[in-house]
């Protein structure tokens, strides 16, 4: 059986990849993908904990996270589309109407 | 399998509000006049307020709790929603951003806040938070053809989604440590175990995620841009609602789930609070746009309210709640004045307003004095309570820091007053009076004075 530690390490590594990707990439679509990575790393750790602790709560939580992540992606893309209609830009450093 | 039907009495306010939100979506198809939708929204608020006092109890297997704490916050959300609807009515027509979803989304966002305030389990807390956040992202970008509104929505969305990922990672670590997501069971589990690095990490992640929601430094970067770009009525809504909901869950999570490790989270919050007050007050000085200035001011106010949480006593918690209520009235009032003026986004637009529009200038004066914390306005009562609670809990030095920053805040609030009263007007400022906006202003100004003169109406 795969030890719990491995799952936790995997989840932490994916979470860090997602967080770093979100912070250093400037393409909005890549940033959205990074957020998905972070959410799914959380799912891995919830399911791993849930299995090793023999408690179902973690798996129930994962269902909710998946559902909300779908809604979040829909809204994020909708916002991006409405921005794209007014200004053809997909890099965050082109979206700088407001500063200070 | 036999599952008992849950007791729905404690969730009736949320059920009524979400049904009303769905009905509003349908009504949009039938009614061409959007004023009808606003009226229906106000009726929904009234019905919810009517059933609110009778909704005490715990339900859904202890995941949802309706107690006096959540009740108080729900009252703030209702005030916030009602005032926002009043502010929006004419403003949306003027901005040509009228659409039926607007009121529906406002109601959904408020339902999310109410669920957050009542959450006794991290699952419910997360769902409430997302319902609130997703609705608010859309509201910030409701002016679809305005690039600034798009940009505000995008920035709010990206940072909000990032912060909820951090929150979830913190919760998952906490779940691994305690085998539960129930706040009270977490508290019981933490009593036995030592404070480990993992627990500290999860506390930091949760604190950071909530700091995003209340716009506390160093996680405040989104606030000025989003406040400036979003439609002003939504800025008013966002500056009170999500902040109050954020404080409601901070109070619940840190006072219930983490009550046994208070010595470990207090330093984290002290750091955030001092930084928040410093950033909010100092950066506000340099602003020329009044919405940006009010954004930094709302950051500073989050810092003062955190001082109440840091006190760690029931008195501190109550002071924080009172402050939130007072802040709702004075901030909504200030935004109502901004909406009232045809051209009121820049601070220099207020030059000589006292000569051309004396009543509006006087109202703005009251709200600015209240935000500074000058008696006999309500802002003074709020700050006094928070600082007293912190002193009684032994944080005298923190209160000294807070008072110094509060004194700095006088500079940028009173600069608006100086512009209105001591400068010559360039031209007569055009205004957009409407009965609903007038009503919102009257309610705000009356409450600011009533709470300021008779504080016992909100304390105790």
Coordinates of N, CA and C in Angstrom, one line a residue, chain A residues 1-2 5 7 18 20 23 26 30 34-35 43 51 53 55 57 59-60 66-68 75-76 80 83 93-94 98 100:
Chain A
X1 N 0.8 -1.2 0.0 CA 0.0 0.0 0.0 C 0.9 1.3 0.0
X2 N 0.4 2.3 -0.7 CA 1.2 3.5 -0.8 C 1.0 4.3 0.6
X5 N 2.2 9.5 3.5 CA 3.1 10.6 3.3 C 3.3 10.9 1.8
X7 N 1.2 10.6 -0.6 CA 0.1 11.4 -1.1 C 0.2 12.9 -0.7
X18 N 1.1 25.0 -8.6 CA -0.1 25.8 -9.0 C 0.1 27.2 -8.4
X20 N 2.9 28.8 -7.5 CA 4.0 29.5 -8.2 C 3.6 29.9 -9.6
X23 N 1.5 32.9 -9.5 CA 2.2 34.2 -9.2 C 3.1 34.6 -10.3
X26 N 1.9 35.4 -16.6 CA 1.1 36.6 -16.9 C -0.1 36.3 -17.8
X30 N -3.5 30.6 -18.3 CA -2.5 29.8 -17.5 C -2.8 30.0 -16.0
X34 N -3.6 27.2 -13.3 CA -2.9 27.1 -12.0 C -3.9 27.0 -10.9
X35 N -4.9 27.8 -10.9 CA -5.9 27.7 -9.8 C -6.5 26.3 -9.8
X43 N -7.9 18.4 -3.4 CA -8.8 17.2 -3.5 C -7.9 15.9 -3.2
X51 N -9.2 8.4 3.2 CA -9.0 7.0 3.2 C -8.2 6.5 4.4
X53 N -7.9 7.9 7.4 CA -8.5 8.2 8.6 C -9.9 7.4 8.7
X55 N -12.8 8.0 7.3 CA -13.8 9.0 7.6 C -14.3 9.5 6.2
X57 N -16.2 12.2 5.5 CA -16.3 13.7 5.4 C -15.4 14.3 4.3
X59 N -14.2 12.9 1.6 CA -14.7 12.6 0.2 C -15.9 13.5 -0.2
X60 N -16.8 13.7 0.8 CA -17.9 14.6 0.6 C -17.5 16.0 0.2
X66 N -15.2 20.1 -6.3 CA -15.3 19.9 -7.7 C -16.4 20.7 -8.4
X67 N -17.6 20.6 -7.7 CA -18.7 21.4 -8.2 C -18.4 22.9 -8.2
X68 N -17.9 23.4 -7.1 CA -17.7 24.8 -7.0 C -16.6 25.2 -8.0
X75 N -17.4 31.2 -14.5 CA -17.5 32.6 -14.2 C -16.2 33.3 -14.7
X76 N -15.1 32.6 -14.3 CA -13.8 33.2 -14.7 C -13.7 33.4 -16.2
X80 N -13.4 36.8 -18.5 CA -12.3 36.9 -19.5 C -12.9 37.2 -20.9
X83 N -14.0 40.8 -21.0 CA -12.9 41.7 -21.1 C -12.3 41.7 -22.5
X93 N -0.4 42.0 -17.8 CA 0.3 43.3 -17.8 C -0.3 44.2 -18.9
X94 N -1.2 43.7 -19.7 CA -1.9 44.6 -20.7 C -3.2 45.2 -20.0
X98 N -6.2 50.8 -14.3 CA -6.2 51.4 -13.0 C -4.9 51.1 -12.3
X100 N -2.1 52.7 -8.9 CA -1.9 53.6 -7.8 C -2.1 53.1 -6.4

